[in-house]
Short mmCIF file of C-alpha atoms in Angstrom, two decimals:
data_model
loop_
_atom_site.label_atom_id
_atom_site.label_comp_id
_atom_site.label_asym_id
_atom_site.label_seq_id
_atom_site.Cartn_x
_atom_site.Cartn_y
_atom_site.Cartn_z
CA MET A 240 20.00 -0.84 11.34
CA LYS A 241 23.38 -1.98 10.01
CA ARG A 242 24.17 -1.39 6.33
CA ASN A 243 25.69 -4.90 6.08
CA ASN A 244 27.52 -3.96 2.85
CA MET A 245 24.37 -2.93 1.00
CA CYS A 246 24.96 -0.49 -1.80
CA PRO A 247 24.64 3.01 -0.26
CA PHE A 248 21.67 4.00 -2.42
CA CYS A 249 19.90 0.70 -1.62
CA PHE A 250 20.48 1.20 2.09
CA ILE A 251 18.96 4.68 2.05
CA LYS A 252 16.03 3.38 0.03
CA SER A 253 15.51 0.54 2.50
CA LEU A 254 15.17 2.97 5.41
CA PHE A 255 12.10 4.50 3.80
CA GLN A 256 10.47 1.31 2.57
CA LYS A 257 7.53 -0.01 4.57
CA LYS A 258 8.27 -3.65 5.32
CA LYS A 259 5.23 -5.93 5.47
CA PRO A 260 5.84 -8.85 7.86
CA THR A 261 6.26 -12.16 6.08
CA SER A 262 4.14 -13.75 8.80
CA VAL A 263 0.94 -12.20 7.41
CA ASN A 264 1.44 -13.81 3.99
CA PRO A 265 -1.86 -15.60 3.23
CA GLN A 266 -0.12 -17.92 0.76
CA LEU A 267 1.80 -19.70 3.50
CA PRO A 268 0.27 -23.18 3.90
CA ASP A 269 -1.58 -24.13 7.08
CA TYR A 270 -0.05 -26.56 9.55
CA GLU A 271 -1.77 -29.92 9.18
CA ASN A 272 -1.12 -32.99 11.34
CA GLY A 273 -4.53 -34.64 11.45
CA VAL A 274 -5.27 -33.99 15.13
CA ALA A 275 -7.11 -31.32 17.14
CA LEU A 276 -9.97 -31.26 14.64
CA THR A 277 -11.92 -29.92 17.61
CA PRO A 278 -10.30 -27.98 20.47
CA PRO A 279 -8.11 -30.20 22.70
CA MET A 280 -9.48 -31.09 26.14
CA GLY A 281 -7.34 -32.10 29.09
CA TRP A 282 -5.52 -30.99 32.22
CA SER A 283 -2.21 -29.22 32.89
CA SER A 284 -0.05 -29.24 36.00
CA TRP A 285 0.98 -25.58 35.98
CA ASN A 286 -1.89 -23.52 37.39
CA THR A 287 -2.14 -25.41 40.67
CA PHE A 288 1.15 -27.22 41.15
CA ARG A 289 3.83 -25.24 39.26
CA ASN A 290 7.19 -26.79 40.21
CA ARG A 291 5.72 -29.20 42.79
CA ILE A 292 5.00 -32.09 40.44
CA ASN A 293 6.04 -35.72 40.52
CA GLU A 294 5.15 -39.06 39.02
CA LYS A 295 2.64 -40.02 41.74
CA LEU A 296 0.79 -36.70 41.46
CA ILE A 297 0.41 -37.11 37.70
CA LEU A 298 -0.86 -40.69 38.00
CA ASP A 299 -3.24 -39.74 40.83
CA THR A 300 -4.55 -36.87 38.69
CA ALA A 301 -5.09 -39.20 35.73
CA LYS A 302 -7.01 -41.57 38.02
CA ALA A 303 -9.07 -38.65 39.38
CA MET A 304 -9.88 -37.57 35.82
CA LYS A 305 -11.21 -41.04 35.13
CA ASP A 306 -13.06 -41.39 38.45
CA ASN A 307 -14.74 -38.00 38.07
CA GLY A 308 -16.18 -38.93 34.68
CA LEU A 309 -14.06 -36.40 32.84
CA ILE A 310 -12.75 -38.92 30.32
CA ASP A 311 -16.35 -39.71 29.41
CA ALA A 312 -16.96 -35.95 29.13
CA GLY A 313 -14.22 -35.69 26.48
CA TYR A 314 -11.04 -34.82 28.38
CA LYS A 315 -8.05 -36.70 26.92
CA TYR A 316 -4.73 -35.13 27.85
CA ILE A 317 -2.69 -35.12 31.05
CA ASN A 318 -0.08 -32.44 30.41
CA LEU A 319 3.23 -32.00 32.21
CA ASP A 320 4.12 -28.32 32.27
CA ASP A 321 7.51 -26.93 33.32
CA CYS A 322 9.64 -28.78 35.91
CA TRP A 323 9.08 -32.34 34.73
CA GLN A 324 12.62 -32.52 33.34
CA SER A 325 16.02 -32.83 34.94
CA SER A 326 18.50 -29.97 34.67
CA LEU A 327 20.73 -32.57 33.01
CA ARG A 328 20.42 -34.11 29.60
CA ASP A 329 21.42 -37.77 29.41
CA GLU A 330 24.64 -39.19 27.97
CA ASN A 331 23.18 -38.93 24.46
CA GLY A 332 22.19 -35.29 24.93
CA GLU A 333 18.50 -36.17 25.17
CA LEU A 334 15.93 -34.67 27.50
CA VAL A 335 15.28 -36.79 30.58
CA GLY A 336 12.71 -36.69 33.36
CA ASP A 337 13.81 -35.42 36.76
CA TYR A 338 15.75 -38.32 38.27
CA GLU A 339 14.08 -37.93 41.68
CA THR A 340 10.51 -36.83 40.91
CA PHE A 341 10.06 -38.93 37.75
CA PRO A 342 12.42 -41.84 38.51
CA ASN A 343 10.75 -44.31 36.14
CA GLY A 344 11.01 -42.05 33.13
CA ILE A 345 8.51 -40.29 30.90
CA ALA A 346 8.08 -43.19 28.46
CA ASN A 347 6.91 -45.37 31.35
CA LEU A 348 4.61 -42.61 32.58
CA ALA A 349 3.08 -42.28 29.11
CA LYS A 350 2.32 -46.02 29.07
CA GLN A 351 0.60 -45.83 32.45
CA VAL A 352 -1.44 -42.79 31.43
CA ASN A 353 -2.38 -44.50 28.15
CA ALA A 354 -3.56 -47.55 30.10
CA MET A 355 -6.13 -45.31 31.84
CA GLY A 356 -7.49 -44.18 28.47
CA LEU A 357 -5.61 -40.86 28.45
CA LYS A 358 -2.74 -39.26 26.53
CA LEU A 359 0.38 -37.62 27.95
CA GLY A 360 1.53 -34.10 27.17
CA ALA A 361 4.91 -32.46 27.78
CA TYR A 362 6.55 -29.03 27.68
CA THR A 363 9.75 -27.17 26.81
CA SER A 364 10.52 -23.67 25.57
CA ASN A 365 11.43 -21.96 22.31
CA GLY A 366 14.57 -20.68 24.00
CA THR A 367 17.85 -21.74 25.51
CA LEU A 368 16.09 -22.68 28.79
CA THR A 369 12.52 -23.11 30.01
CA CYS A 370 10.83 -20.53 32.22
CA GLU A 371 12.17 -22.44 35.24
CA ASP A 372 15.69 -22.49 33.72
CA LEU A 373 15.66 -26.14 32.68
CA PRO A 374 16.78 -27.61 29.34
CA ALA A 375 14.83 -26.25 26.37
CA SER A 376 14.70 -26.89 22.65
CA LEU A 377 15.82 -23.86 20.61
CA GLY A 378 18.41 -25.21 18.20
CA ARG A 379 17.64 -28.79 19.24
CA GLU A 380 14.18 -29.11 17.74
CA GLN A 381 14.75 -32.32 15.76
CA TYR A 382 16.45 -34.12 18.65
CA ASP A 383 13.90 -33.16 21.28
CA ALA A 384 10.91 -33.79 19.03
CA TYR A 385 12.22 -37.29 18.35
CA THR A 386 12.69 -37.90 22.08
CA LEU A 387 9.09 -36.85 22.79
CA ALA A 388 7.77 -39.02 19.96
CA LYS A 389 9.75 -42.04 21.19
CA TRP A 390 8.23 -41.60 24.64
CA GLY A 391 4.71 -41.56 23.24
CA VAL A 392 3.93 -37.92 24.09
CA GLU A 393 0.83 -36.71 22.19
CA TYR A 394 0.54 -33.04 23.25
CA PHE A 395 3.37 -30.53 23.33
CA LYS A 396 3.34 -27.02 24.78
CA TYR A 397 6.22 -24.88 23.50
CA ASP A 398 6.84 -21.82 25.69
CA TYR A 399 8.76 -18.59 25.01
CA CYS A 400 11.21 -18.07 27.89
CA HIS A 401 14.92 -17.43 27.22
CA HIS A 402 14.01 -16.83 23.59
CA ILE A 403 16.61 -15.63 21.07
CA PRO A 404 15.20 -14.07 17.86
CA ILE A 405 16.41 -14.84 14.35
CA SER A 406 18.57 -12.17 12.76
CA LYS A 407 17.05 -10.03 9.99
CA TYR A 408 20.50 -9.83 8.37
CA ALA A 409 21.62 -12.08 5.53
CA PRO A 410 25.15 -13.21 4.63
CA LEU A 411 27.04 -11.87 1.63
CA VAL A 412 26.73 -14.73 -0.87
CA TYR A 413 29.23 -15.17 -3.72
CA SER A 414 28.33 -18.69 -4.91
CA ILE A 415 26.58 -21.94 -4.10
CA SER A 416 27.50 -25.53 -4.84
CA ILE A 417 25.54 -28.78 -5.12
CA SER A 418 26.95 -32.25 -4.47
CA GLN A 419 25.90 -35.80 -3.69
CA PHE A 420 27.96 -36.06 -0.50
CA ASP A 421 31.21 -36.25 -2.46
CA SER A 422 34.17 -34.13 -3.54
CA HIS A 423 32.78 -33.26 -6.98
CA PRO A 424 30.44 -30.33 -6.41
CA MET A 425 28.79 -28.29 -9.12
CA GLU A 426 29.48 -24.64 -8.30
CA TYR A 427 27.25 -21.78 -9.37
CA SER A 428 28.48 -18.19 -9.14
CA VAL A 429 26.01 -15.49 -8.22
CA HIS A 430 26.38 -14.36 -11.83
CA ASN A 431 24.44 -17.51 -12.77
CA ALA A 432 21.48 -16.23 -10.74
CA VAL A 433 18.73 -13.65 -11.11
CA LEU A 434 18.59 -10.87 -8.50
CA SER A 435 15.39 -9.18 -7.36
CA GLY A 436 14.38 -6.46 -4.92
CA LEU A 437 17.35 -4.63 -3.40
CA ALA A 438 19.78 -7.50 -4.06
CA ARG A 439 22.87 -6.12 -5.86
CA PHE A 440 26.20 -7.38 -7.17
CA MET A 441 29.10 -5.88 -5.21
CA THR A 442 32.66 -6.10 -6.53
CA ASP A 443 35.42 -7.87 -4.61
CA THR A 444 38.29 -9.12 -6.77
CA LYS A 445 39.63 -11.28 -3.94
CA LEU A 446 36.63 -13.60 -4.24
CA PRO A 447 36.62 -16.50 -6.75
CA SER A 448 33.59 -15.02 -8.49
CA GLY A 449 34.93 -11.46 -8.37
CA SER A 450 31.78 -10.24 -6.61
CA TYR A 451 29.15 -11.06 -4.03
CA VAL A 452 25.49 -10.18 -3.49
CA SER A 453 24.25 -7.91 -0.72
CA GLY A 454 20.77 -6.52 -0.04
CA LEU A 455 19.06 -9.73 1.09
CA ASP A 456 18.34 -8.37 4.58
CA ALA A 457 14.80 -8.22 5.98
CA ASN A 458 13.08 -9.74 2.94
CA GLN A 459 14.23 -6.90 0.70
CA GLY A 460 16.02 -8.96 -1.94
CA ARG A 461 16.45 -12.46 -3.37
CA ILE A 462 18.93 -14.56 -5.29
CA THR A 463 17.21 -17.05 -7.62
CA TYR A 464 18.97 -19.89 -9.38
CA ASN A 465 16.62 -21.24 -12.05
CA ASN A 466 18.84 -23.90 -13.63
CA ILE A 467 20.29 -26.16 -10.95
CA GLU A 468 20.47 -29.45 -12.86
CA VAL A 469 20.87 -32.90 -11.30
CA ASP A 470 20.62 -36.40 -12.77
CA GLU A 471 18.28 -38.03 -10.27
CA ASP A 472 15.83 -37.40 -7.44
CA GLY A 473 17.39 -37.42 -3.99
CA LYS A 474 19.10 -35.64 -1.17
CA TYR A 475 21.91 -33.24 -2.03
CA VAL A 476 24.32 -31.04 -0.11
CA LEU A 477 23.67 -27.36 -0.75
CA THR A 478 26.72 -25.30 0.22
CA VAL A 479 26.34 -21.52 0.48
CA ASN A 480 29.67 -19.73 0.08
CA ILE A 481 29.85 -16.33 1.74
CA LYS A 482 32.15 -13.40 2.24
CA LYS A 483 32.65 -12.90 5.98
CA LYS A 484 31.21 -9.70 7.36
CA GLY A 485 30.32 -8.56 10.88
CA ALA A 486 30.29 -10.07 14.34
CA TYR A 487 26.52 -10.57 14.29
CA GLU A 488 24.28 -13.50 13.37
CA LYS A 489 22.76 -13.90 9.92
CA TYR A 490 20.05 -16.08 8.42
CA LEU A 491 18.91 -17.45 5.07
CA ILE A 492 16.08 -19.56 3.73
CA ALA A 493 16.83 -21.80 0.75
CA LYS A 494 13.52 -22.42 -1.00
CA VAL A 495 13.56 -25.31 -3.48
CA ASN A 496 11.19 -25.51 -6.45
CA ASP A 497 8.70 -23.12 -4.85
CA GLY A 498 8.05 -25.71 -2.15
CA GLU A 499 10.27 -26.94 0.68
CA GLU A 500 12.15 -24.32 2.69
CA TYR A 501 15.46 -25.03 4.42
CA GLU A 502 16.99 -22.83 7.12
CA LEU A 503 20.64 -21.80 7.30
CA LEU A 504 21.90 -20.03 10.43
CA PHE A 505 25.20 -18.16 10.31
CA PRO A 506 27.05 -17.32 13.55
CA PRO A 507 28.91 -14.04 14.11
CA GLN A 508 31.96 -14.09 11.85
CA LYS A 509 35.61 -13.63 12.81
CA ARG A 510 37.87 -12.33 10.05
CA TYR A 511 40.68 -14.89 10.17
CA ASN A 512 39.66 -15.76 6.60
CA LEU A 513 37.82 -13.87 3.90
CA THR A 514 35.27 -16.59 3.17
CA ALA A 515 33.24 -19.34 4.86
CA ARG A 516 31.02 -22.27 3.83
CA PHE A 517 27.68 -23.30 5.32
CA GLN A 518 25.67 -26.35 4.33
CA VAL A 519 22.17 -27.79 4.40
CA ILE A 520 20.73 -31.04 3.01
CA VAL A 521 17.99 -30.44 0.42
CA ASN A 522 15.70 -32.57 -1.76
CA LEU A 523 16.15 -32.06 -5.51
CA THR A 524 14.40 -33.67 -8.46
CA ALA A 525 15.93 -35.01 -11.67
CA GLY A 526 16.36 -32.25 -14.25
CA LYS A 527 16.29 -28.52 -13.61
CA ASN A 528 15.64 -27.17 -10.13
CA LYS A 529 14.98 -23.71 -8.77
CA ILE A 530 16.66 -22.48 -5.58
CA GLU A 531 15.85 -19.10 -4.02
CA LEU A 532 17.97 -17.56 -1.25
CA PHE A 533 16.44 -14.87 0.97
CA ASN A 534 16.03 -13.75 4.58
CA PRO A 535 12.27 -13.41 5.29
CA VAL A 536 12.63 -11.86 8.76
CA THR A 537 11.34 -8.30 8.80
CA SER A 538 9.94 -8.31 12.34
CA LYS A 539 9.89 -10.09 15.68
CA ALA A 540 6.74 -11.90 14.55
CA ASP A 541 8.51 -13.30 11.48
CA SER A 542 11.31 -14.64 13.64
CA GLU A 543 8.85 -16.35 15.95
CA MET A 544 6.83 -17.84 13.13
CA TYR A 545 9.87 -19.44 11.51
CA GLN A 546 11.10 -20.84 14.83
CA TYR A 547 7.72 -22.28 15.80
CA ARG A 548 7.30 -23.67 12.27
CA ARG A 549 10.68 -25.34 12.69
CA MET A 550 9.47 -27.16 15.79
CA GLY A 551 6.12 -28.00 14.22
CA LYS A 552 7.87 -29.66 11.28
CA ALA A 553 10.24 -31.48 13.65
CA LEU A 554 7.26 -32.93 15.54
CA LYS A 555 5.63 -34.22 12.36
CA ASP A 556 8.91 -35.67 11.10
CA ALA A 557 9.54 -37.33 14.48
CA THR A 558 6.15 -39.03 14.79
CA ALA A 559 6.41 -40.32 11.22
CA ARG A 560 9.94 -41.61 11.90
CA VAL A 561 8.95 -43.41 15.11
CA ALA A 562 5.95 -45.00 13.41
CA LYS A 563 8.17 -46.25 10.59
CA GLU A 564 10.85 -47.55 12.96
CA ARG A 565 8.34 -49.41 15.11
CA LYS A 566 6.04 -50.41 12.25
CA GLN A 567 3.06 -49.00 14.11
CA LYS A 568 0.35 -46.45 13.57
CA GLU A 569 1.60 -42.87 13.80
CA LYS A 570 0.72 -40.91 16.95
CA PRO A 571 0.65 -37.22 15.90
CA ILE A 572 1.43 -34.62 18.55
CA VAL A 573 -0.90 -31.68 19.17
CA PHE A 574 1.35 -28.60 18.91
CA SER A 575 0.52 -25.80 21.38
CA ILE A 576 2.33 -22.52 20.68
CA CYS A 577 2.83 -20.52 23.90
CA GLU A 578 4.24 -17.23 22.61
CA TRP A 579 2.14 -15.07 25.01
CA GLY A 580 0.59 -13.01 22.18
CA TRP A 581 3.44 -10.51 21.79
CA GLY A 582 4.09 -11.26 18.11
CA LYS A 583 0.40 -11.37 17.10
CA PRO A 584 0.46 -15.15 16.68
CA TYR A 585 -3.11 -15.14 15.41
CA ASN A 586 -1.60 -13.85 12.12
CA TRP A 587 0.67 -16.88 11.71
CA GLY A 588 -0.28 -19.51 14.30
CA ALA A 589 -2.26 -21.60 11.81
CA LYS A 590 0.90 -21.82 9.68
CA ALA A 591 2.96 -23.19 12.57
CA GLY A 592 0.80 -25.27 14.93
CA ASN A 593 -2.62 -26.30 16.23
CA LEU A 594 -3.18 -23.55 18.79
CA TRP A 595 -1.52 -20.35 19.91
CA ARG A 596 -1.65 -18.38 23.12
CA THR A 597 -3.26 -14.99 22.68
CA THR A 598 -2.11 -13.38 25.96
CA PRO A 599 0.30 -13.72 28.89
CA ASP A 600 -0.48 -16.33 31.57
CA ILE A 601 -3.94 -16.53 33.08
CA ARG A 602 -4.57 -16.09 36.82
CA PRO A 603 -7.66 -16.97 38.92
CA TRP A 604 -8.58 -13.28 39.10
CA TRP A 605 -11.90 -12.24 37.58
CA ILE A 606 -10.61 -8.94 36.20
CA TRP A 607 -7.73 -10.74 34.45
CA ILE A 608 -10.01 -13.42 33.00
CA LYS A 609 -12.24 -10.68 31.57
CA LEU A 610 -9.23 -8.90 30.03
CA ILE A 611 -8.11 -12.14 28.36
CA TYR A 612 -11.65 -12.63 27.07
CA GLU A 613 -11.82 -9.06 25.71
CA HIS A 614 -8.64 -9.59 23.70
CA THR A 615 -9.40 -13.10 22.44
CA VAL A 616 -13.06 -12.66 21.49
CA LYS A 617 -12.03 -10.25 18.72
CA LEU A 618 -9.78 -12.83 17.06
CA TYR A 619 -12.51 -15.14 15.72
CA PRO A 620 -11.56 -14.62 12.01
CA TYR A 621 -8.18 -16.29 12.61
CA ALA A 622 -9.44 -19.57 14.06
CA SER A 623 -10.43 -22.63 12.02
CA LYS A 624 -10.70 -26.41 12.28
CA GLY A 625 -7.38 -27.66 13.67
CA HIS A 626 -6.18 -24.12 14.49
CA TYR A 627 -7.39 -22.28 17.59
CA ASN A 628 -6.91 -19.09 19.56
CA ASP A 629 -5.78 -20.15 23.04
CA PRO A 630 -6.71 -17.79 25.91
CA ASP A 631 -4.78 -20.12 28.24
CA MET A 632 -5.80 -22.84 30.65
CA LEU A 633 -8.99 -22.83 32.67
CA GLU A 634 -9.02 -21.48 36.22
CA VAL A 635 -12.42 -22.99 37.08
CA GLY A 636 -12.15 -24.24 40.66
CA ASN A 637 -9.12 -22.10 41.49
CA GLY A 638 -8.76 -18.93 43.55
CA LYS A 639 -11.83 -17.12 44.86
CA LEU A 640 -13.97 -17.18 41.76
CA THR A 641 -17.72 -17.30 42.46
CA TYR A 642 -20.08 -19.84 40.95
CA ASN A 643 -21.30 -17.33 38.33
CA GLN A 644 -17.74 -16.38 37.47
CA ASN A 645 -16.74 -20.03 37.06
CA VAL A 646 -19.75 -20.69 34.83
CA SER A 647 -19.07 -17.57 32.75
CA HIS A 648 -15.37 -18.42 32.44
CA PHE A 649 -16.18 -21.94 31.18
CA SER A 650 -18.99 -20.71 28.92
CA LEU A 651 -16.82 -18.08 27.26
CA TRP A 652 -13.97 -20.53 26.64
CA CYS A 653 -16.46 -22.99 25.10
CA MET A 654 -17.96 -20.29 22.90
CA MET A 655 -14.54 -19.04 21.76
CA ASN A 656 -13.56 -22.57 20.70
CA ALA A 657 -10.69 -22.41 23.16
CA PRO A 658 -8.82 -25.54 24.23
CA LEU A 659 -10.40 -26.78 27.45
CA ILE A 660 -7.33 -27.51 29.56
CA LEU A 661 -8.24 -27.75 33.25
CA GLY A 662 -5.86 -26.30 35.81
CA ASN A 663 -7.43 -27.24 39.15
CA ASP A 664 -6.63 -30.10 41.53
CA LEU A 665 -8.80 -32.91 40.18
CA ARG A 666 -8.14 -35.06 43.25
CA SER A 667 -10.09 -32.70 45.54
CA MET A 668 -12.54 -31.18 43.06
CA ASN A 669 -15.98 -30.59 44.56
CA GLU A 670 -19.24 -31.51 42.85
CA GLN A 671 -20.08 -27.93 41.92
CA VAL A 672 -16.82 -27.49 40.00
CA ARG A 673 -17.18 -30.95 38.45
CA SER A 674 -20.68 -30.11 37.25
CA ILE A 675 -19.34 -27.00 35.49
CA VAL A 676 -16.36 -28.55 33.68
CA ALA A 677 -18.32 -31.70 32.78
CA ASN A 678 -21.39 -29.86 31.45
CA LYS A 679 -22.14 -31.93 28.36
CA ASN A 680 -24.17 -29.17 26.68
CA MET A 681 -21.35 -26.62 26.82
CA ILE A 682 -18.71 -29.18 25.86
CA ALA A 683 -20.83 -30.09 22.81
CA ILE A 684 -20.77 -26.44 21.75
CA ASN A 685 -16.98 -26.32 22.16
CA GLN A 686 -16.50 -29.65 20.37
CA ASP A 687 -18.91 -28.93 17.53
CA ALA A 688 -17.62 -30.36 14.24
CA LEU A 689 -17.87 -27.00 12.44
CA ALA A 690 -15.11 -25.75 14.77
CA LYS A 691 -15.97 -22.06 14.37
CA GLN A 692 -15.20 -19.56 17.12
CA ALA A 693 -18.05 -17.39 18.35
CA LYS A 694 -18.35 -13.82 17.10
CA ARG A 695 -19.30 -11.00 19.46
CA VAL A 696 -22.40 -9.59 17.79
CA LYS A 697 -23.24 -7.05 20.48
CA LYS A 698 -20.91 -5.26 22.89
CA GLY A 699 -22.00 -3.57 26.09
CA ILE A 700 -22.57 -4.18 29.77
CA VAL A 701 -23.95 -7.47 28.47
CA ASP A 702 -22.02 -8.92 25.56
CA VAL A 703 -23.80 -11.21 23.10
CA LEU A 704 -21.78 -13.89 21.30
CA ALA A 705 -23.02 -16.10 18.46
CA LYS A 706 -21.42 -19.39 17.39
CA PRO A 707 -22.67 -21.22 14.28
CA LEU A 708 -22.96 -25.00 14.71
CA ALA A 709 -22.66 -27.90 12.29
CA ASP A 710 -26.37 -28.82 12.40
CA GLY A 711 -27.41 -25.32 11.34
CA SER A 712 -28.36 -24.13 14.81
CA VAL A 713 -26.59 -21.26 16.59
CA ALA A 714 -25.29 -20.98 20.15
CA VAL A 715 -25.95 -17.53 21.60
CA CYS A 716 -24.25 -16.46 24.84
CA PHE A 717 -25.31 -13.51 27.00
CA PHE A 718 -22.42 -12.46 29.26
CA ASN A 719 -23.01 -9.91 32.02
CA LYS A 720 -19.67 -8.16 32.60
CA ALA A 721 -21.04 -5.99 35.37
CA SER A 722 -20.86 -6.45 39.14
CA HIS A 723 -24.63 -5.98 39.32
CA GLY A 724 -27.64 -7.60 37.74
CA ALA A 725 -28.60 -6.64 34.17
CA ARG A 726 -31.37 -7.07 31.63
CA ALA A 727 -30.46 -7.69 27.98
CA LYS A 728 -32.54 -7.74 24.81
CA PHE A 729 -31.34 -9.07 21.46
CA ASP A 730 -33.01 -9.47 18.07
CA LEU A 731 -32.11 -12.91 16.73
CA ASN A 732 -33.10 -11.86 13.20
CA THR A 733 -29.92 -9.79 12.97
CA LEU A 734 -27.98 -13.06 12.86
CA VAL A 735 -29.66 -13.98 9.59
CA ASP A 736 -27.88 -11.16 7.76
CA ASP A 737 -24.56 -11.76 9.51
CA LYS A 738 -22.40 -13.58 6.92
CA TYR A 739 -20.26 -15.27 9.58
CA VAL A 740 -23.13 -16.59 11.69
CA ALA A 741 -25.53 -17.11 8.75
CA MET A 742 -28.51 -18.19 10.85
CA THR A 743 -31.52 -19.53 8.96
CA LYS A 744 -34.53 -17.23 9.05
CA GLN A 745 -37.48 -18.67 10.99
CA ASN A 746 -40.97 -17.36 11.73
CA GLU A 747 -40.51 -18.71 15.22
CA TYR A 748 -37.28 -19.55 17.08
CA HIS A 749 -36.89 -22.19 19.76
CA ALA A 750 -34.27 -21.39 22.38
CA LYS A 751 -32.96 -23.78 25.04
CA GLU A 752 -30.68 -22.51 27.80
CA GLN A 753 -27.76 -24.88 28.22
CA TRP A 754 -27.16 -24.53 31.99
CA SER A 755 -30.72 -24.51 33.35
CA GLY A 756 -32.58 -26.36 30.60
CA GLU A 757 -35.09 -23.49 30.28
CA ASN A 758 -37.04 -23.55 26.97
CA LEU A 759 -38.28 -20.43 25.20
CA THR A 760 -40.12 -19.65 21.98
CA THR A 761 -39.87 -16.25 20.29
CA ASN A 762 -40.53 -14.60 16.94
CA GLY A 763 -37.09 -12.97 17.19
CA THR A 764 -36.58 -10.91 20.32
CA LEU A 765 -34.82 -12.67 23.20
CA THR A 766 -34.94 -10.92 26.57
CA VAL A 767 -32.66 -12.22 29.31
CA LEU A 768 -32.27 -11.37 33.00
CA LEU A 769 -28.76 -11.94 34.38
CA GLU A 770 -27.25 -11.86 37.84
CA LYS A 771 -23.89 -10.17 38.32
CA CYS A 772 -21.07 -11.92 36.38
CA GLN A 773 -23.58 -14.44 35.04
CA SER A 774 -23.73 -15.98 31.57
CA LYS A 775 -26.61 -17.75 29.87
CA VAL A 776 -26.12 -19.78 26.71
CA TYR A 777 -28.95 -20.70 24.34
CA ILE A 778 -29.11 -23.08 21.40
CA ILE A 779 -31.31 -21.37 18.82
CA LYS A 780 -33.23 -23.47 16.30
#
């Protein structure tokens, strides 16, 4: 760790301080955009087609989704994954569809998909390029979000390839100034501010203020201006004046009136001059305002959260702007965070988007599907209405999965309130696969208005999952993880005392299996026989 001009004592102290990631702060507000109030349902091009996609394939898939009754079953989105875009941006610097494979453009494609009763989704990456080395959106969030909104895109997957993290270092601030886009700024020295944490005044007589503040790195210190006074509400230029230091990037958040946060990114500095100026446009209110300067990045997870939040805000701003420009109803964009689970996105995903990937990419391999399940099933406390753990797209109908494995895969995703994004070739889907992914009973469990993820209430060769439902009933799934048949017994009365499941105590329980239609009555004990890799799901009333 660089000292970055911290006072020597402060630097030594910082090395021994335990830094709690900002991303686990429960006071951060949830991301709200009014969509995905139940888990999104749709189809994505990646699992089957990867880079072999084109306009005709997408339209044929949309037609197949309609013809196979999947729209009626609840599937809404046709999602373009990587390789829809050209390696070129257009003359305005905007994303553009591949000139050969999507010659009529993405806006036109969205209209055609909409005409079939579906919504179009698109993809880029939170990096300098996508995973297939095509144009991505890091640093261009506002521009690209506006392009997507103009096209009518309503689902957006934001990947993690070619990612560049935010620096945990902060600049050396000596003053700020506020102006209304004119040459008459009001300047405030750091001596007009209150310092907290490890922030310290450091002397430099060459600076206009005679000193600067260090110690803002990694959320260890803050500069707070409590008396920034302006005459009227509006947008103002906030200029942060810094002493140049170090050929490495730096970062600051300017938080205004304990509400809106504005990012400032500082490139590596060359020492041709002692000082530099960096600006951001902020909203201030008439009278006194409070501005806090700090760098919240203590970890990789913090960096990711702030970058994904940046794109989430850009999407909301873009859809509102397009609606205003066109005088039409706003079309919010479902925001899918595809960070692969490295930065524990379940801690912060609800603050940044609608859903977040919990693991690396899925494959149509049973052992890998079970590993993804094992990781994701534990994360139920982090999911809520509008915010979901995403164990990745469905592989039902792909690879060499057996019927029982396909049924279990679909059942588990429904129980875990996962997005149901199909990844098979809908044009050639057989009736067996169609019957699985269109099972209205399981989809109803996934789409239940309570939007609570199932909790694993018993772990073993046969796992038992329980999912509370809006009507007071409970879905209970028995999942045989073994490669042989198994017998499982479970006492339903234990769910009465479970605060998360909170099942209502009954003298007699009625259980209906959602795949076979079998009906059972029991005073509490449910005994189930399972074939290898099989799942059975009961609604308990």
